[in-house]
Amino acid sequence: MSFFKKHAYTILFSSILVGANTYSLLKTFVIPSAVSQVVVAQTNATTSSSDTTTSNDASSGQATVTDSSYQDDNISITITTESNGDTTYYVADIELSSAEYLKTALAKNTFGTNITETTSAIASSNNAIFAVNGDYYGANETGYVIKNGVIYRDTSRSSEYEDLAVYADGSFQTFNEEDTTAQALLDSGVVNTFAFGPTLVSNGEIAVSSSDEVGRAMSDNPRTAIGIIEEEDGSLHYIIIVSDGRTDASTGLTLYEMAEIMQSYGVTTAYNLDGGGSSTMYFNGQIINNPTTNGNTIKERAVSDIVYIGY
């Protein structure tokens, strides 16, 4: 009996197993799979068509725009370029008259796995004034996904990190998915969730240690983080920071360094979004930072979702 005939079943079983594993990996990381199209929810953060027309008319022709700032009756954005030793980072100081201008968008207007576009492409298709990458929900099979008042995924993730909830009034709150449900969050007024983390600043205090890190990532990395400054007059004031990294010109930030920078701006809550090659800041049709996907290659990585400011 030949070797191949003798071991035919073993070879066949091994081939099936390899094929199944390969398909599983391709399905998880490569093959696009749409689950649903984006729908518009009727929430406190969603305006009527007449309100939207008024907002667009108010901004049209009245905005003052420079290479690093935008100002109209509802939105104020100022972007500065800073450095922290050997790292360059970009700070967007954002003030809004209403939480309706802080939004999220999904790649190709579709929820699913491996549905991706670059931050700039998603931002452009949504007429965003300003945008950064979101939490890349599509890289995971679990974790609550609520975007613009719609629940897209309600399976909780098992994680040591907290999620970030953004409420219809623009306020932030971090939470653990095991302590609540997606429907309970929606019922309480949550319009957007981000499941990446960790929380960087909580109640004005740094919430990470110098040894904390995301998964197997390097300590110094490109980073994206969002924070809120709770003003006494109740106005909406946000700080969004993106750092360059993984190049000779800019090594990147640790989580603790990002938390320190956020705290220095007076934020009460700050949250770490997806980083690495995903970290991208877009403003007025231009990419502000230097997204690094591979060593010294400056190029945007396609992502699942963005956070943006716009009408």
Short mmCIF file of C-alpha atoms in Angstrom, two decimals:
data_model
loop_
_atom_site.label_atom_id
_atom_site.label_comp_id
_atom_site.label_asym_id
_atom_site.label_seq_id
_atom_site.Cartn_x
_atom_site.Cartn_y
_atom_site.Cartn_z
CA MET A 1 0.00 0.00 0.00
CA SER A 2 1.47 3.34 -1.02
CA PHE A 3 2.15 6.05 1.51
CA PHE A 4 -0.52 8.34 0.08
CA LYS A 5 -3.18 5.62 0.04
CA LYS A 6 -2.32 4.63 3.59
CA HIS A 7 -2.61 8.16 4.84
CA ALA A 8 -5.40 9.34 2.52
CA TYR A 9 -7.86 10.09 5.31
CA THR A 10 -5.25 11.99 7.30
CA ILE A 11 -4.29 14.04 4.26
CA LEU A 12 -7.93 14.71 3.39
CA PHE A 13 -8.80 15.75 6.95
CA SER A 14 -5.75 18.01 7.16
CA SER A 15 -6.63 19.64 3.83
CA ILE A 16 -10.19 20.32 4.98
CA LEU A 17 -8.94 21.74 8.28
CA VAL A 18 -6.42 24.04 6.57
CA GLY A 19 -9.08 25.15 4.12
CA ALA A 20 -11.55 25.90 6.89
CA ASN A 21 -8.97 27.85 8.88
CA THR A 22 -7.93 29.80 5.79
CA TYR A 23 -11.54 30.68 5.02
CA SER A 24 -12.12 31.71 8.62
CA LEU A 25 -9.12 34.06 8.50
CA LEU A 26 -10.18 35.48 5.14
CA LYS A 27 -13.73 36.02 6.41
CA THR A 28 -12.45 37.77 9.52
CA PHE A 29 -9.82 39.99 7.94
CA VAL A 30 -10.29 40.15 4.16
CA ILE A 31 -13.68 39.17 2.69
CA PRO A 32 -16.18 42.08 2.88
CA SER A 33 -19.52 41.11 4.40
CA ALA A 34 -22.28 43.70 4.56
CA VAL A 35 -24.85 43.29 7.31
CA SER A 36 -26.97 46.41 6.93
CA GLN A 37 -27.05 49.83 5.35
CA VAL A 38 -26.84 52.91 7.53
CA VAL A 39 -30.23 54.14 8.69
CA VAL A 40 -31.17 57.45 10.27
CA ALA A 41 -32.59 57.23 13.78
CA GLN A 42 -35.03 59.72 15.20
CA THR A 43 -33.10 60.82 18.28
CA ASN A 44 -32.62 64.05 20.14
CA ALA A 45 -29.37 64.48 18.23
CA THR A 46 -31.03 64.11 14.82
CA THR A 47 -32.46 67.22 13.19
CA SER A 48 -35.45 67.40 10.92
CA SER A 49 -34.97 68.16 7.24
CA SER A 50 -35.98 71.78 7.83
CA ASP A 51 -33.52 72.10 10.72
CA THR A 52 -30.75 70.69 8.54
CA THR A 53 -31.52 73.20 5.81
CA THR A 54 -31.34 76.01 8.31
CA SER A 55 -28.00 74.77 9.65
CA ASN A 56 -26.51 74.47 6.18
CA ASP A 57 -27.80 77.89 5.19
CA ALA A 58 -26.35 79.36 8.38
CA SER A 59 -22.90 78.00 7.59
CA SER A 60 -22.94 78.69 3.86
CA GLY A 61 -21.01 81.83 3.00
CA GLN A 62 -20.53 82.79 6.66
CA ALA A 63 -17.70 80.49 7.69
CA THR A 64 -14.23 81.89 8.21
CA VAL A 65 -11.73 79.25 7.13
CA THR A 66 -7.94 79.13 7.22
CA ASP A 67 -5.46 76.27 6.85
CA SER A 68 -5.80 75.55 10.56
CA SER A 69 -9.18 76.92 11.65
CA TYR A 70 -12.88 76.99 10.90
CA GLN A 71 -15.42 79.34 12.45
CA ASP A 72 -19.14 79.84 11.89
CA ASP A 73 -22.16 80.43 14.13
CA ASN A 74 -22.27 76.79 15.27
CA ILE A 75 -18.81 75.29 14.90
CA SER A 76 -15.36 76.50 15.95
CA ILE A 77 -12.28 74.39 15.19
CA THR A 78 -8.67 75.37 15.75
CA ILE A 79 -5.83 72.97 14.92
CA THR A 80 -2.32 73.36 16.27
CA THR A 81 0.82 71.30 15.67
CA GLU A 82 2.77 70.44 18.80
CA SER A 83 5.72 68.26 19.77
CA ASN A 84 6.55 66.03 22.71
CA GLY A 85 10.26 65.36 22.53
CA ASP A 86 10.67 63.23 19.41
CA THR A 87 6.97 63.06 18.54
CA THR A 88 4.73 65.38 16.55
CA TYR A 89 1.05 65.55 17.40
CA TYR A 90 -1.91 67.59 16.23
CA VAL A 91 -4.51 69.11 18.54
CA ALA A 92 -8.01 70.04 17.42
CA ASP A 93 -9.78 72.39 19.84
CA ILE A 94 -13.48 72.15 19.00
CA GLU A 95 -16.46 74.11 20.32
CA LEU A 96 -20.01 73.39 19.19
CA SER A 97 -23.34 75.12 19.72
CA SER A 98 -25.12 71.75 19.56
CA ALA A 99 -24.22 68.07 19.92
CA GLU A 100 -25.87 67.39 16.54
CA TYR A 101 -22.64 68.48 14.84
CA LEU A 102 -20.58 65.71 16.50
CA LYS A 103 -21.26 62.65 14.36
CA THR A 104 -20.00 59.27 13.26
CA ALA A 105 -20.03 57.64 9.83
CA LEU A 106 -19.42 54.12 8.54
CA ALA A 107 -17.31 53.16 5.54
CA LYS A 108 -19.41 52.91 2.37
CA ASN A 109 -22.43 53.81 4.47
CA THR A 110 -22.60 50.14 5.43
CA PHE A 111 -22.27 48.13 8.64
CA GLY A 112 -20.41 44.82 8.31
CA THR A 113 -17.06 43.08 8.48
CA ASN A 114 -14.14 44.22 6.32
CA ILE A 115 -16.17 47.13 4.95
CA THR A 116 -13.52 49.83 4.89
CA GLU A 117 -12.52 53.14 3.35
CA THR A 118 -9.91 55.71 4.24
CA THR A 119 -10.82 58.35 6.79
CA SER A 120 -10.56 61.05 4.14
CA ALA A 121 -12.88 59.16 1.76
CA ILE A 122 -15.56 58.65 4.43
CA ALA A 123 -15.17 62.26 5.55
CA SER A 124 -15.48 63.59 2.02
CA SER A 125 -18.60 61.54 1.25
CA ASN A 126 -20.24 62.94 4.40
CA ASN A 127 -19.20 66.56 3.75
CA ALA A 128 -17.22 66.58 6.99
CA ILE A 129 -15.44 69.72 8.02
CA PHE A 130 -13.19 67.78 10.37
CA ALA A 131 -12.73 64.06 10.98
CA VAL A 132 -10.56 61.43 12.64
CA ASN A 133 -10.63 57.64 12.51
CA GLY A 134 -13.03 55.93 14.93
CA ASP A 135 -12.75 52.65 16.83
CA TYR A 136 -12.52 50.28 13.81
CA TYR A 137 -15.51 48.27 15.01
CA GLY A 138 -15.12 45.93 12.01
CA ALA A 139 -11.93 44.40 13.39
CA ASN A 140 -13.97 42.68 16.10
CA GLU A 141 -16.91 40.31 16.11
CA THR A 142 -18.22 41.49 19.49
CA GLY A 143 -18.61 44.81 21.23
CA TYR A 144 -21.56 47.18 21.24
CA VAL A 145 -21.90 49.32 18.14
CA ILE A 146 -24.24 52.29 18.40
CA LYS A 147 -23.76 54.95 15.73
CA ASN A 148 -25.88 58.08 15.36
CA GLY A 149 -28.60 56.61 17.55
CA VAL A 150 -28.84 53.20 15.84
CA ILE A 151 -27.84 49.85 17.37
CA TYR A 152 -25.85 47.84 14.83
CA ARG A 153 -24.38 45.24 17.19
CA ASP A 154 -25.58 44.27 20.66
CA THR A 155 -23.18 41.48 21.62
CA SER A 156 -20.91 42.46 24.49
CA ARG A 157 -17.17 42.03 24.39
CA SER A 158 -15.13 40.56 27.21
CA SER A 159 -12.51 43.18 27.87
CA GLU A 160 -10.63 44.86 30.66
CA TYR A 161 -11.18 48.17 28.93
CA GLU A 162 -14.16 50.45 29.22
CA ASP A 163 -16.18 51.76 26.28
CA LEU A 164 -17.05 55.37 25.63
CA ALA A 165 -20.67 56.52 25.35
CA VAL A 166 -21.58 59.84 23.76
CA TYR A 167 -25.02 61.12 24.75
CA ALA A 168 -27.49 63.20 22.76
CA ASP A 169 -26.53 66.27 24.79
CA GLY A 170 -22.88 65.80 23.81
CA SER A 171 -21.68 64.55 27.19
CA PHE A 172 -19.28 61.62 27.64
CA GLN A 173 -19.41 58.64 29.97
CA THR A 174 -17.29 55.49 30.07
CA PHE A 175 -18.83 52.12 30.90
CA ASN A 176 -18.23 48.37 30.93
CA GLU A 177 -20.38 46.40 28.51
CA GLU A 178 -20.93 43.64 31.05
CA ASP A 179 -22.76 46.14 33.27
CA THR A 180 -25.42 47.15 30.75
CA THR A 181 -27.03 46.37 27.40
CA ALA A 182 -26.98 48.19 24.09
CA GLN A 183 -30.73 48.80 24.34
CA ALA A 184 -30.38 50.22 27.85
CA LEU A 185 -27.69 52.57 26.58
CA LEU A 186 -29.87 53.71 23.70
CA ASP A 187 -32.84 54.20 26.04
CA SER A 188 -30.70 56.35 28.33
CA GLY A 189 -29.87 58.74 25.48
CA VAL A 190 -26.64 57.30 24.09
CA VAL A 191 -26.18 58.09 20.38
CA ASN A 192 -22.63 56.82 19.79
CA THR A 193 -20.40 54.21 21.40
CA PHE A 194 -16.71 53.47 20.91
CA ALA A 195 -15.29 50.09 21.90
CA PHE A 196 -11.53 50.46 21.78
CA GLY A 197 -9.94 52.10 24.78
CA PRO A 198 -8.66 52.35 27.31
CA THR A 199 -10.01 55.38 29.13
CA LEU A 200 -7.13 57.84 29.35
CA VAL A 201 -8.58 60.47 31.69
CA SER A 202 -11.49 60.05 34.10
CA ASN A 203 -12.85 62.86 36.29
CA GLY A 204 -9.82 64.91 35.30
CA GLU A 205 -7.34 62.30 36.54
CA ILE A 206 -5.06 60.09 34.45
CA ALA A 207 -6.65 56.63 34.26
CA VAL A 208 -3.73 54.62 32.81
CA SER A 209 -0.31 53.69 34.10
CA SER A 210 3.00 54.04 32.31
CA SER A 211 2.96 50.28 31.60
CA ASP A 212 -0.54 50.07 30.08
CA GLU A 213 -0.75 49.14 26.43
CA VAL A 214 -3.29 47.97 23.85
CA GLY A 215 -2.86 44.30 22.99
CA ARG A 216 0.61 43.60 21.63
CA ALA A 217 1.19 47.10 20.33
CA MET A 218 4.51 48.84 20.82
CA SER A 219 4.75 51.45 23.56
CA ASP A 220 5.36 54.33 21.16
CA ASN A 221 2.68 54.52 18.50
CA PRO A 222 0.61 56.78 16.34
CA ARG A 223 -2.44 57.54 18.48
CA THR A 224 -5.91 59.02 18.19
CA ALA A 225 -7.82 60.19 21.26
CA ILE A 226 -10.92 62.24 22.01
CA GLY A 227 -11.65 64.23 25.15
CA ILE A 228 -14.26 66.58 26.56
CA ILE A 229 -13.84 69.70 28.67
CA GLU A 230 -16.85 70.19 30.91
CA GLU A 231 -17.45 73.92 30.86
CA GLU A 232 -19.37 75.58 33.68
CA ASP A 233 -21.74 77.25 31.22
CA GLY A 234 -22.63 73.89 29.70
CA SER A 235 -21.11 74.66 26.29
CA LEU A 236 -19.69 71.77 24.26
CA HIS A 237 -15.91 71.78 24.19
CA TYR A 238 -13.84 68.88 22.84
CA ILE A 239 -10.17 68.13 22.36
CA ILE A 240 -9.14 65.60 19.70
CA ILE A 241 -5.48 64.63 19.33
CA VAL A 242 -3.70 62.59 16.67
CA SER A 243 0.01 61.81 16.91
CA ASP A 244 2.41 60.74 14.19
CA GLY A 245 4.61 57.74 14.90
CA ARG A 246 6.75 54.83 13.73
CA THR A 247 9.06 57.06 11.70
CA ASP A 248 12.45 58.66 12.25
CA ALA A 249 10.74 62.04 12.30
CA SER A 250 8.16 61.06 14.95
CA THR A 251 8.32 57.97 17.14
CA GLY A 252 4.83 58.16 18.64
CA LEU A 253 3.23 58.37 22.07
CA THR A 254 2.59 55.90 24.86
CA LEU A 255 -0.90 55.74 26.30
CA TYR A 256 0.35 57.49 29.41
CA GLU A 257 1.93 60.29 27.36
CA MET A 258 -1.31 60.79 25.46
CA ALA A 259 -3.19 60.88 28.77
CA GLU A 260 -0.76 63.49 30.12
CA ILE A 261 -1.25 65.68 27.06
CA MET A 262 -5.02 65.35 27.24
CA GLN A 263 -5.01 66.23 30.93
CA SER A 264 -2.90 69.31 30.21
CA TYR A 265 -5.78 70.68 28.12
CA GLY A 266 -8.17 70.35 31.04
CA VAL A 267 -10.29 67.48 29.80
CA THR A 268 -12.46 65.67 32.32
CA THR A 269 -12.83 62.51 30.22
CA ALA A 270 -10.52 61.28 27.44
CA TYR A 271 -10.69 58.04 25.51
CA ASN A 272 -8.23 56.20 23.27
CA LEU A 273 -9.53 55.41 19.79
CA ASP A 274 -7.95 53.10 17.21
CA GLY A 275 -4.32 53.99 16.58
CA GLY A 276 -1.29 52.81 14.64
CA GLY A 277 -1.76 53.04 10.90
CA SER A 278 -5.40 54.05 11.39
CA SER A 279 -4.56 57.37 13.09
CA THR A 280 -5.65 60.08 10.68
CA MET A 281 -6.78 63.69 11.07
CA TYR A 282 -8.72 65.29 8.23
CA PHE A 283 -9.64 68.96 7.99
CA ASN A 284 -11.21 71.02 5.23
CA GLY A 285 -10.41 68.49 2.51
CA GLN A 286 -6.82 67.82 3.60
CA ILE A 287 -5.03 65.19 5.69
CA ILE A 288 -3.33 67.05 8.52
CA ASN A 289 -1.02 64.40 9.99
CA ASN A 290 1.24 61.76 8.45
CA PRO A 291 -0.54 58.38 8.66
CA THR A 292 2.01 55.58 8.72
CA THR A 293 0.93 52.11 7.68
CA ASN A 294 4.29 50.44 7.21
CA GLY A 295 7.57 51.79 8.50
CA ASN A 296 8.31 55.03 6.68
CA THR A 297 5.43 54.68 4.22
CA ILE A 298 3.10 57.64 4.66
CA LYS A 299 -0.30 56.38 3.59
CA GLU A 300 -3.82 56.21 4.99
CA ARG A 301 -5.13 52.88 6.23
CA ALA A 302 -8.71 52.01 5.32
CA VAL A 303 -10.93 51.88 8.42
CA SER A 304 -14.50 50.94 9.38
CA ASP A 305 -15.68 54.27 10.74
CA ILE A 306 -14.89 57.88 11.57
CA VAL A 307 -15.78 60.57 14.08
CA TYR A 308 -16.52 63.85 12.40
CA ILE A 309 -17.74 67.42 12.73
CA GLY A 310 -20.17 68.66 10.13
CA TYR A 311 -23.70 69.51 9.08
#
